[in-house]
PDB file of C-alpha atoms in Angstrom:
ATOM      1  CA  MET R   1       0.000   0.000   0.000  1.00 47.00           C
ATOM      2  CA  ARG R   2       1.342   3.413  -0.960  1.00 60.00           C
ATOM      3  CA  PHE R   3       0.726   6.632   0.934  1.00 59.00           C
ATOM      4  CA  ARG R   4       0.842  10.129  -0.471  1.00 65.00           C
ATOM      5  CA  TYR R   5       2.045  12.831   1.913  1.00 60.00           C
ATOM      6  CA  SER R   6       1.655  16.568   1.573  1.00 63.00           C
ATOM      7  CA  LYS R   7       2.467  19.585   3.690  1.00 61.00           C
ATOM      8  CA  TRP R   8      -0.194  20.406   6.284  1.00 52.00           C
ATOM      9  CA  THR R   9      -1.515  23.945   6.323  1.00 55.00           C
ATOM     10  CA  PRO R  10      -4.186  25.566   8.507  1.00 48.00           C
ATOM     11  CA  GLN R  11      -6.332  25.792   5.375  1.00 53.00           C
ATOM     12  CA  SER R  12      -6.379  21.994   5.050  1.00 53.00           C
ATOM     13  CA  MET R  13      -8.807  21.497   7.917  1.00 50.00           C
ATOM     14  CA  THR R  14     -10.969  24.322   6.597  1.00 70.00           C
ATOM     15  CA  ASP R  15     -11.197  22.639   3.192  1.00 78.00           C
ATOM     16  CA  GLU R  16     -12.367  19.385   4.784  1.00 82.00           C
ATOM     17  CA  GLN R  17     -14.930  21.195   6.901  1.00 82.00           C
ATOM     18  CA  ARG R  18     -16.113  23.057   3.834  1.00 84.00           C
ATOM     19  CA  LEU R  19     -16.529  19.810   1.914  1.00 87.00           C
ATOM     20  CA  GLN R  20     -18.506  18.239   4.741  1.00 84.00           C
ATOM     21  CA  SER R  21     -20.688  21.333   4.977  1.00 85.00           C
ATOM     22  CA  LEU R  22     -21.419  21.227   1.247  1.00 87.00           C
ATOM     23  CA  ALA R  23     -22.164  17.506   1.453  1.00 87.00           C
ATOM     24  CA  SER R  24     -24.674  18.207   4.235  1.00 85.00           C
ATOM     25  CA  LEU R  25     -26.256  20.951   2.133  1.00 86.00           C
ATOM     26  CA  PHE R  26     -26.470  18.518  -0.770  1.00 88.00           C
ATOM     27  CA  SER R  27     -28.206  15.973   1.481  1.00 88.00           C
ATOM     28  CA  TYR R  28     -30.772  18.592   2.476  1.00 86.00           C
ATOM     29  CA  LEU R  29     -31.421  19.431  -1.178  1.00 89.00           C
ATOM     30  CA  LEU R  30     -31.886  15.724  -1.894  1.00 88.00           C
ATOM     31  CA  ILE R  31     -34.678  15.605   0.677  1.00 87.00           C
ATOM     32  CA  GLN R  32     -36.383  18.528  -1.055  1.00 88.00           C
ATOM     33  CA  THR R  33     -36.022  16.920  -4.481  1.00 90.00           C
ATOM     34  CA  SER R  34     -37.145  13.488  -3.199  1.00 90.00           C
ATOM     35  CA  GLY R  35     -33.798  11.935  -4.074  1.00 88.00           C
ATOM     36  CA  ASP R  36     -33.431  13.465  -7.553  1.00 92.00           C
ATOM     37  CA  VAL R  37     -29.641  13.917  -7.757  1.00 93.00           C
ATOM     38  CA  GLU R  38     -29.650  15.856 -11.033  1.00 93.00           C
ATOM     39  CA  GLU R  39     -32.171  18.385  -9.727  1.00 94.00           C
ATOM     40  CA  ALA R  40     -30.322  18.730  -6.413  1.00 92.00           C
ATOM     41  CA  ILE R  41     -27.078  19.487  -8.275  1.00 93.00           C
ATOM     42  CA  GLU R  42     -28.854  22.104 -10.382  1.00 94.00           C
ATOM     43  CA  TRP R  43     -30.180  23.764  -7.226  1.00 94.00           C
ATOM     44  CA  LEU R  44     -26.681  23.636  -5.760  1.00 92.00           C
ATOM     45  CA  ARG R  45     -25.333  25.272  -8.913  1.00 91.00           C
ATOM     46  CA  GLN R  46     -27.844  28.114  -8.551  1.00 93.00           C
ATOM     47  CA  LEU R  47     -26.970  28.571  -4.875  1.00 90.00           C
ATOM     48  CA  ALA R  48     -23.286  28.697  -5.781  1.00 88.00           C
ATOM     49  CA  GLN R  49     -23.905  31.452  -8.312  1.00 88.00           C
ATOM     50  CA  GLU R  50     -26.030  33.478  -5.911  1.00 88.00           C
ATOM     51  CA  TYR R  51     -24.065  33.059  -2.681  1.00 87.00           C
ATOM     52  CA  GLY R  52     -20.559  32.219  -3.895  1.00 84.00           C
ATOM     53  CA  ILE R  53     -20.241  28.973  -1.949  1.00 84.00           C
ATOM     54  CA  LEU R  54     -18.025  27.519  -4.696  1.00 85.00           C
ATOM     55  CA  ASP R  55     -14.915  28.982  -6.321  1.00 84.00           C
ATOM     56  CA  GLU R  56     -11.985  28.038  -8.548  1.00 84.00           C
ATOM     57  CA  ASN R  57     -10.586  25.787  -5.807  1.00 84.00           C
ATOM     58  CA  LEU R  58     -13.798  23.760  -5.700  1.00 87.00           C
ATOM     59  CA  THR R  59     -16.101  23.985  -8.692  1.00 90.00           C
ATOM     60  CA  ILE R  60     -19.448  22.255  -9.074  1.00 91.00           C
ATOM     61  CA  GLU R  61     -17.771  19.612 -11.238  1.00 92.00           C
ATOM     62  CA  GLY R  62     -15.107  19.135  -8.582  1.00 92.00           C
ATOM     63  CA  LEU R  63     -17.759  18.797  -5.894  1.00 91.00           C
ATOM     64  CA  ILE R  64     -19.560  16.141  -7.928  1.00 92.00           C
ATOM     65  CA  GLU R  65     -16.333  14.147  -8.143  1.00 93.00           C
ATOM     66  CA  LYS R  66     -15.823  14.537  -4.388  1.00 93.00           C
ATOM     67  CA  LEU R  67     -19.353  13.285  -3.736  1.00 92.00           C
ATOM     68  CA  LYS R  68     -18.593  10.264  -5.909  1.00 93.00           C
ATOM     69  CA  GLU R  69     -15.370   9.605  -3.986  1.00 92.00           C
ATOM     70  CA  MET R  70     -17.294   9.851  -0.716  1.00 91.00           C
ATOM     71  CA  GLY R  71     -19.716   7.230  -2.018  1.00 91.00           C
ATOM     72  CA  ILE R  72     -22.746   9.511  -1.745  1.00 89.00           C
ATOM     73  CA  ILE R  73     -23.630   9.432  -5.439  1.00 92.00           C
ATOM     74  CA  GLU R  74     -22.707   7.236  -8.378  1.00 92.00           C
ATOM     75  CA  GLU R  75     -23.082   7.371 -12.139  1.00 89.00           C
ATOM     76  CA  ALA R  76     -25.026   4.658 -13.933  1.00 87.00           C
ATOM     77  CA  LYS R  77     -25.712   4.903 -17.671  1.00 84.00           C
ATOM     78  CA  GLU R  78     -24.686   8.580 -17.611  1.00 85.00           C
ATOM     79  CA  ILE R  79     -27.258   9.315 -14.894  1.00 89.00           C
ATOM     80  CA  LEU R  80     -26.272  10.360 -11.384  1.00 91.00           C
ATOM     81  CA  LYS R  81     -28.154   8.611  -8.600  1.00 91.00           C
ATOM     82  CA  LEU R  82     -28.075   8.328  -4.839  1.00 89.00           C
ATOM     83  CA  THR R  83     -26.217   5.400  -3.262  1.00 90.00           C
ATOM     84  CA  THR R  84     -27.080   3.434  -0.141  1.00 89.00           C
ATOM     85  CA  LYS R  85     -24.338   5.328   1.669  1.00 87.00           C
ATOM     86  CA  GLY R  86     -25.860   8.548   0.388  1.00 87.00           C
ATOM     87  CA  VAL R  87     -29.224   7.611   1.884  1.00 86.00           C
ATOM     88  CA  GLN R  88     -27.513   6.900   5.197  1.00 83.00           C
ATOM     89  CA  ARG R  89     -25.742  10.255   5.013  1.00 83.00           C
ATOM     90  CA  ILE R  90     -29.137  11.966   5.040  1.00 82.00           C
ATOM     91  CA  ARG R  91     -30.158  10.192   8.265  1.00 79.00           C
ATOM     92  CA  GLN R  92     -27.531  11.495  10.679  1.00 61.00           C
ATOM     93  CA  ASP R  93     -29.080  13.522  13.492  1.00 36.00           C
ATOM     94  CA  ALA R  94     -30.181  11.745  16.612  1.00 33.00           C
ATOM     95  CA  LEU R  95     -33.348  12.031  18.691  1.00 43.00           C
ATOM     96  CA  ARG R  96     -32.227   9.879  21.615  1.00 38.00           C
ATOM     97  CA  GLU R  97     -34.245  11.831  24.204  1.00 40.00           C
ATOM     98  CA  ILE R  98     -37.520  10.407  22.869  1.00 41.00           C
ATOM     99  CA  PHE R  99     -36.600   6.974  24.259  1.00 46.00           C
ATOM    100  CA  THR R 100     -37.160   7.654  27.946  1.00 47.00           C
ATOM    101  CA  SER R 101     -39.313   6.121  30.660  1.00 49.00           C
ATOM    102  CA  LEU R 102     -39.342   2.704  29.007  1.00 51.00           C
ATOM    103  CA  ARG R 103     -40.758  -0.246  30.902  1.00 61.00           C
ATOM    104  CA  LYS R 104     -38.928  -3.483  31.542  1.00 61.00           C
ATOM    105  CA  GLY R 105     -39.348  -5.841  28.584  1.00 67.00           C
ATOM    106  CA  GLY R 106     -37.405  -8.043  26.173  1.00 62.00           C
ATOM    107  CA  ILE R 107     -33.659  -7.555  26.061  1.00 58.00           C
ATOM    108  CA  GLY R 108     -32.466  -4.713  23.858  1.00 62.00           C
ATOM    109  CA  TYR R 109     -30.279  -1.623  24.124  1.00 56.00           C
ATOM    110  CA  HIS R 110     -32.509   0.928  25.880  1.00 54.00           C
ATOM    111  CA  GLU R 111     -31.462   1.734  29.434  1.00 56.00           C
ATOM    112  CA  THR R 112     -34.121   1.486  32.154  1.00 59.00           C
ATOM    113  CA  PRO R 113     -34.161   2.210  35.907  1.00 58.00           C
ATOM    114  CA  GLN R 114     -34.783  -1.504  36.642  1.00 58.00           C
ATOM    115  CA  THR R 115     -32.244  -4.251  37.159  1.00 55.00           C
ATOM    116  CA  GLY R 116     -32.438  -7.452  35.153  1.00 59.00           C
ATOM    117  CA  THR R 117     -30.886  -9.125  32.126  1.00 53.00           C
ATOM    118  CA  GLY R 118     -28.448  -6.742  30.543  1.00 53.00           C
ATOM    119  CA  ILE R 119     -24.883  -5.877  29.660  1.00 51.00           C
ATOM    120  CA  ASP R 120     -23.611  -3.311  32.175  1.00 55.00           C
ATOM    121  CA  ARG R 121     -22.686  -4.893  35.523  1.00 58.00           C
ATOM    122  CA  LEU R 122     -23.753  -3.093  38.707  1.00 62.00           C
ATOM    123  CA  SER R 123     -22.055  -3.169  42.115  1.00 67.00           C
ATOM    124  CA  GLU R 124     -25.100  -4.728  43.820  1.00 75.00           C
ATOM    125  CA  THR R 125     -25.393  -8.512  44.096  1.00 80.00           C
ATOM    126  CA  LYS R 126     -28.230 -11.000  44.523  1.00 82.00           C
ATOM    127  CA  LYS R 127     -28.726 -14.706  45.099  1.00 83.00           C
ATOM    128  CA  TRP R 128     -28.081 -16.834  42.023  1.00 78.00           C
ATOM    129  CA  THR R 129     -31.177 -18.107  40.202  1.00 78.00           C
ATOM    130  CA  ILE R 130     -31.586 -20.309  37.151  1.00 75.00           C
ATOM    131  CA  GLY R 131     -30.851 -18.264  34.046  1.00 70.00           C
ATOM    132  CA  ASP R 132     -28.205 -16.002  35.585  1.00 76.00           C
ATOM    133  CA  ALA R 133     -24.992 -15.918  33.558  1.00 77.00           C
ATOM    134  CA  PRO R 134     -22.050 -17.730  35.226  1.00 79.00           C
ATOM    135  CA  THR R 135     -19.788 -14.868  34.155  1.00 79.00           C
ATOM    136  CA  ASN R 136     -21.678 -12.570  36.546  1.00 80.00           C
ATOM    137  CA  ILE R 137     -20.892 -14.647  39.672  1.00 84.00           C
ATOM    138  CA  ASP R 138     -19.410 -12.537  42.481  1.00 85.00           C
ATOM    139  CA  LEU R 139     -16.572 -14.817  43.570  1.00 86.00           C
ATOM    140  CA  THR R 140     -15.757 -12.901  46.767  1.00 87.00           C
ATOM    141  CA  SER R 141     -19.331 -12.923  48.098  1.00 86.00           C
ATOM    142  CA  THR R 142     -19.822 -16.540  47.043  1.00 86.00           C
ATOM    143  CA  LEU R 143     -16.717 -17.778  48.898  1.00 87.00           C
ATOM    144  CA  THR R 144     -17.591 -15.648  51.931  1.00 88.00           C
ATOM    145  CA  ASN R 145     -21.015 -17.292  52.115  1.00 86.00           C
ATOM    146  CA  ALA R 146     -19.454 -20.745  51.854  1.00 85.00           C
ATOM    147  CA  PHE R 147     -16.911 -20.031  54.621  1.00 85.00           C
ATOM    148  CA  LYS R 148     -19.605 -18.618  56.906  1.00 85.00           C
ATOM    149  CA  ARG R 149     -21.710 -21.725  56.449  1.00 82.00           C
ATOM    150  CA  GLY R 150     -19.096 -24.510  56.694  1.00 79.00           C
ATOM    151  CA  GLY R 151     -15.910 -22.909  57.911  1.00 80.00           C
ATOM    152  CA  ILE R 152     -12.417 -23.166  56.433  1.00 78.00           C
ATOM    153  CA  GLU R 153     -11.704 -26.713  57.617  1.00 77.00           C
ATOM    154  CA  GLU R 154     -14.616 -28.358  55.769  1.00 77.00           C
ATOM    155  CA  PHE R 155     -15.051 -26.150  52.731  1.00 82.00           C
ATOM    156  CA  THR R 156     -17.934 -27.002  50.391  1.00 85.00           C
ATOM    157  CA  LEU R 157     -19.758 -24.925  47.825  1.00 85.00           C
ATOM    158  CA  GLU R 158     -23.539 -25.140  47.539  1.00 83.00           C
ATOM    159  CA  GLU R 159     -26.097 -23.463  45.348  1.00 83.00           C
ATOM    160  CA  ASP R 160     -27.302 -21.203  48.157  1.00 84.00           C
ATOM    161  CA  ASP R 161     -23.777 -19.772  48.457  1.00 84.00           C
ATOM    162  CA  LEU R 162     -23.759 -18.396  44.936  1.00 88.00           C
ATOM    163  CA  GLU R 163     -24.197 -14.666  44.452  1.00 87.00           C
ATOM    164  CA  VAL R 164     -24.206 -12.822  41.140  1.00 84.00           C
ATOM    165  CA  TYR R 165     -23.847  -9.195  40.190  1.00 81.00           C
ATOM    166  CA  GLU R 166     -26.980  -7.314  39.215  1.00 74.00           C
ATOM    167  CA  THR R 167     -26.960  -6.010  35.647  1.00 69.00           C
ATOM    168  CA  GLU R 168     -28.650  -2.948  34.238  1.00 61.00           C
ATOM    169  CA  HIS R 169     -31.686  -4.110  32.316  1.00 55.00           C
ATOM    170  CA  MET R 170     -31.675  -3.241  28.614  1.00 61.00           C
ATOM    171  CA  THR R 171     -35.018  -3.414  26.866  1.00 72.00           C
ATOM    172  CA  SER R 172     -36.272  -3.377  23.290  1.00 83.00           C
ATOM    173  CA  CYS R 173     -38.970  -1.308  21.650  1.00 91.00           C
ATOM    174  CA  ALA R 174     -41.262  -1.593  18.622  1.00 94.00           C
ATOM    175  CA  THR R 175     -41.791   1.667  16.756  1.00 95.00           C
ATOM    176  CA  VAL R 176     -44.023   2.636  13.856  1.00 96.00           C
ATOM    177  CA  LEU R 177     -43.232   5.923  12.160  1.00 96.00           C
ATOM    178  CA  MET R 178     -46.221   7.560  10.445  1.00 97.00           C
ATOM    179  CA  LEU R 179     -45.610  10.207   7.784  1.00 97.00           C
ATOM    180  CA  ASP R 180     -48.302  12.439   6.298  1.00 96.00           C
ATOM    181  CA  ILE R 181     -47.992  12.709   2.491  1.00 96.00           C
ATOM    182  CA  SER R 182     -51.233  14.609   1.878  1.00 95.00           C
ATOM    183  CA  HIS R 183     -51.377  17.702  -0.331  1.00 93.00           C
ATOM    184  CA  SER R 184     -51.566  20.001   2.689  1.00 92.00           C
ATOM    185  CA  MET R 185     -47.881  19.277   3.358  1.00 93.00           C
ATOM    186  CA  ILE R 186     -47.066  21.695   0.509  1.00 92.00           C
ATOM    187  CA  LEU R 187     -50.259  23.777   0.560  1.00 87.00           C
ATOM    188  CA  TYR R 188     -50.033  27.541  -0.088  1.00 83.00           C
ATOM    189  CA  GLY R 189     -46.404  27.192  -1.137  1.00 84.00           C
ATOM    190  CA  GLU R 190     -45.240  26.167   2.350  1.00 89.00           C
ATOM    191  CA  ASP R 191     -42.780  23.276   2.354  1.00 90.00           C
ATOM    192  CA  ARG R 192     -43.742  21.091   5.307  1.00 92.00           C
ATOM    193  CA  ILE R 193     -42.773  17.762   3.787  1.00 91.00           C
ATOM    194  CA  THR R 194     -39.010  18.470   3.856  1.00 89.00           C
ATOM    195  CA  PRO R 195     -38.737  19.045   7.635  1.00 85.00           C
ATOM    196  CA  ALA R 196     -41.169  16.160   8.169  1.00 91.00           C
ATOM    197  CA  LYS R 197     -38.919  13.842   6.176  1.00 91.00           C
ATOM    198  CA  GLN R 198     -35.885  15.176   8.054  1.00 86.00           C
ATOM    199  CA  VAL R 199     -37.432  14.167  11.373  1.00 85.00           C
ATOM    200  CA  ALA R 200     -38.397  10.753  10.005  1.00 90.00           C
ATOM    201  CA  LEU R 201     -34.939  10.165   8.530  1.00 88.00           C
ATOM    202  CA  ALA R 202     -33.195  11.199  11.748  1.00 83.00           C
ATOM    203  CA  LEU R 203     -35.376   8.961  13.879  1.00 87.00           C
ATOM    204  CA  SER R 204     -34.938   5.960  11.606  1.00 89.00           C
ATOM    205  CA  GLU R 205     -31.154   6.430  11.575  1.00 84.00           C
ATOM    206  CA  LEU R 206     -31.039   6.613  15.363  1.00 83.00           C
ATOM    207  CA  ILE R 207     -33.044   3.436  15.833  1.00 85.00           C
ATOM    208  CA  MET R 208     -31.165   1.435  13.203  1.00 86.00           C
ATOM    209  CA  GLN R 209     -27.723   2.456  14.461  1.00 81.00           C
ATOM    210  CA  LYS R 210     -28.226   2.725  18.230  1.00 79.00           C
ATOM    211  CA  TYR R 211     -30.978   0.170  18.797  1.00 82.00           C
ATOM    212  CA  PRO R 212     -30.483  -2.585  16.196  1.00 83.00           C
ATOM    213  CA  ARG R 213     -32.693  -5.047  18.113  1.00 85.00           C
ATOM    214  CA  ASP R 214     -35.698  -2.751  17.779  1.00 90.00           C
ATOM    215  CA  TYR R 215     -38.527  -3.200  15.307  1.00 94.00           C
ATOM    216  CA  LEU R 216     -39.110  -0.182  13.064  1.00 95.00           C
ATOM    217  CA  ALA R 217     -41.775   0.243  10.388  1.00 96.00           C
ATOM    218  CA  LEU R 218     -42.749   3.152   8.146  1.00 97.00           C
ATOM    219  CA  VAL R 219     -46.398   3.935   7.374  1.00 97.00           C
ATOM    220  CA  VAL R 220     -47.352   6.738   4.989  1.00 97.00           C
ATOM    221  CA  PHE R 221     -50.899   8.034   4.869  1.00 97.00           C
ATOM    222  CA  GLY R 222     -52.940  10.239   2.563  1.00 95.00           C
ATOM    223  CA  ASP R 223     -56.360   9.079   1.366  1.00 95.00           C
ATOM    224  CA  GLU R 224     -55.292   5.645   2.612  1.00 96.00           C
ATOM    225  CA  ALA R 225     -52.410   4.156   4.572  1.00 97.00           C
ATOM    226  CA  LYS R 226     -49.584   2.063   3.180  1.00 96.00           C
ATOM    227  CA  LEU R 227     -46.605   0.210   4.637  1.00 97.00           C
ATOM    228  CA  MET R 228     -43.381   1.376   2.966  1.00 96.00           C
ATOM    229  CA  SER R 229     -39.778   0.238   3.039  1.00 94.00           C
ATOM    230  CA  LEU R 230     -37.452   2.462   5.064  1.00 92.00           C
ATOM    231  CA  SER R 231     -35.129   2.655   2.055  1.00 89.00           C
ATOM    232  CA  GLU R 232     -37.882   4.542   0.192  1.00 92.00           C
ATOM    233  CA  LEU R 233     -38.112   7.297   2.813  1.00 91.00           C
ATOM    234  CA  PRO R 234     -35.807   9.865   1.124  1.00 90.00           C
ATOM    235  CA  PHE R 235     -37.692   9.466  -2.160  1.00 92.00           C
ATOM    236  CA  LEU R 236     -41.220   9.987  -0.814  1.00 93.00           C
ATOM    237  CA  ASN R 237     -43.259  12.891  -2.091  1.00 92.00           C
ATOM    238  CA  VAL R 238     -46.702  14.315  -1.441  1.00 94.00           C
ATOM    239  CA  GLY R 239     -49.704  13.580  -3.641  1.00 93.00           C
ATOM    240  CA  PRO R 240     -53.212  14.919  -4.320  1.00 93.00           C
ATOM    241  CA  TYR R 241     -54.467  13.313  -1.123  1.00 94.00           C
ATOM    242  CA  HIS R 242     -56.497  14.258   1.923  1.00 94.00           C
ATOM    243  CA  THR R 243     -55.401  13.259   5.453  1.00 95.00           C
ATOM    244  CA  ASN R 244     -56.793   9.903   6.579  1.00 96.00           C
ATOM    245  CA  THR R 245     -55.194   9.787  10.022  1.00 96.00           C
ATOM    246  CA  ARG R 246     -57.490   7.006  11.191  1.00 95.00           C
ATOM    247  CA  ALA R 247     -56.330   4.634   8.434  1.00 96.00           C
ATOM    248  CA  GLY R 248     -52.707   5.344   9.330  1.00 96.00           C
ATOM    249  CA  LEU R 249     -53.259   4.676  13.024  1.00 96.00           C
ATOM    250  CA  GLN R 250     -55.202   1.490  12.306  1.00 97.00           C
ATOM    251  CA  LEU R 251     -52.372   0.110  10.179  1.00 97.00           C
ATOM    252  CA  ALA R 252     -49.738   1.189  12.715  1.00 97.00           C
ATOM    253  CA  ARG R 253     -51.599  -0.440  15.612  1.00 97.00           C
ATOM    254  CA  ASP R 254     -52.109  -3.601  13.577  1.00 97.00           C
ATOM    255  CA  LEU R 255     -48.349  -3.804  12.946  1.00 97.00           C
ATOM    256  CA  LEU R 256     -47.561  -3.305  16.639  1.00 96.00           C
ATOM    257  CA  ARG R 257     -50.190  -5.837  17.694  1.00 95.00           C
ATOM    258  CA  ARG R 258     -48.161  -8.542  15.958  1.00 94.00           C
ATOM    259  CA  ARG R 259     -45.038  -7.725  17.962  1.00 93.00           C
ATOM    260  CA  LYS R 260     -44.400  -9.394  21.322  1.00 88.00           C
ATOM    261  CA  THR R 261     -42.337  -6.459  22.583  1.00 87.00           C
ATOM    262  CA  VAL R 262     -43.573  -4.848  25.808  1.00 87.00           C
ATOM    263  CA  ASN R 263     -42.688  -1.308  24.716  1.00 91.00           C
ATOM    264  CA  LYS R 264     -44.596  -0.111  21.671  1.00 94.00           C
ATOM    265  CA  GLN R 265     -44.881   3.405  20.309  1.00 95.00           C
ATOM    266  CA  ILE R 266     -46.134   5.365  17.320  1.00 96.00           C
ATOM    267  CA  PHE R 267     -44.583   8.602  16.073  1.00 94.00           C
ATOM    268  CA  MET R 268     -46.826  10.539  13.721  1.00 95.00           C
ATOM    269  CA  VAL R 269     -45.450  13.414  11.647  1.00 94.00           C
ATOM    270  CA  THR R 270     -48.295  15.492  10.235  1.00 93.00           C
ATOM    271  CA  ASP R 271     -49.285  19.117   9.713  1.00 89.00           C
ATOM    272  CA  GLY R 272     -52.856  19.156  10.913  1.00 82.00           C
ATOM    273  CA  LYS R 273     -56.170  17.512  11.610  1.00 86.00           C
ATOM    274  CA  PRO R 274     -57.759  14.637   9.654  1.00 92.00           C
ATOM    275  CA  SER R 275     -59.705  15.467   6.499  1.00 91.00           C
ATOM    276  CA  ALA R 276     -60.665  11.986   5.248  1.00 92.00           C
ATOM    277  CA  ILE R 277     -62.094   8.771   6.669  1.00 92.00           C
ATOM    278  CA  PHE R 278     -63.528   5.487   5.415  1.00 92.00           C
ATOM    279  CA  ASP R 279     -67.173   4.931   6.371  1.00 89.00           C
ATOM    280  CA  ASP R 280     -68.714   1.583   7.317  1.00 86.00           C
ATOM    281  CA  SER R 281     -69.102   0.612   3.653  1.00 87.00           C
ATOM    282  CA  HIS R 282     -65.416   1.483   3.065  1.00 88.00           C
ATOM    283  CA  ARG R 283     -66.249   4.537   0.983  1.00 92.00           C
ATOM    284  CA  LEU R 284     -63.858   7.444   1.420  1.00 92.00           C
ATOM    285  CA  TYR R 285     -65.441  10.561   2.897  1.00 90.00           C
ATOM    286  CA  LYS R 286     -63.421  13.766   2.346  1.00 88.00           C
ATOM    287  CA  ASN R 287     -63.760  17.205   3.880  1.00 85.00           C
ATOM    288  CA  SER R 288     -60.982  19.715   3.255  1.00 81.00           C
ATOM    289  CA  PHE R 289     -62.097  21.770   6.274  1.00 79.00           C
ATOM    290  CA  GLY R 290     -61.528  18.832   8.625  1.00 74.00           C
ATOM    291  CA  LEU R 291     -63.649  16.164  10.282  1.00 76.00           C
TER     292      LEU R 291
END
């Protein structure tokens, strides 16, 4: 393996920070264009002309090559498209604080105030019971119990002597993320879908990276509700739909009902009240002023 060395200058760090900043801006534009790389680059070109964010040291063509090197975009049949790494780049911010006050349930990676089956060992000990890991045995307390019971001369070890360290219980959680794709998300020229997708992308990234044992599903709802793949999230767009919140909640609850996890939650990202509902005969009733 060969290495190329160059002289370090204070400007070097600035160039890297600038590149990362432009890559983040590009990710934001991709959310607005629903993953259309060509359109996002055109918007970036216009921003560069208006605000001077690019210069002779880093042109738009140079930035495109950098984005390719970073694995964010790739060229296929002379068309630029977003890569899997590029999708992940969009989902970076964390919303860890939403996972609080969880109850004790199946093993996972969420911290809880309770003790139980987990990873982090505590200083407290308890009597050994079936199912406790042998690696958590407190040898000092165990031997002390044995000596107190039988003395040093006739040392024996019995089950009642065993003590194990308590561990901090780590639980799992099932989450359904609901995203409103009705027309009101862009009504009157106000872009509500972009920040909504940003929240959804950030939350999905947090769960997938920090809590890999968790169940996560994406439900989009307009006139009706539909289960979508998480990989489709950056490419979602609004449609000529009303807001059938009830259908979205019904599908989300049905998905959670199938999970055996104790902790279940629904996060709904929407801009307002419901404006559509299916009646008893499954006909769609719409009212733009709300139900």
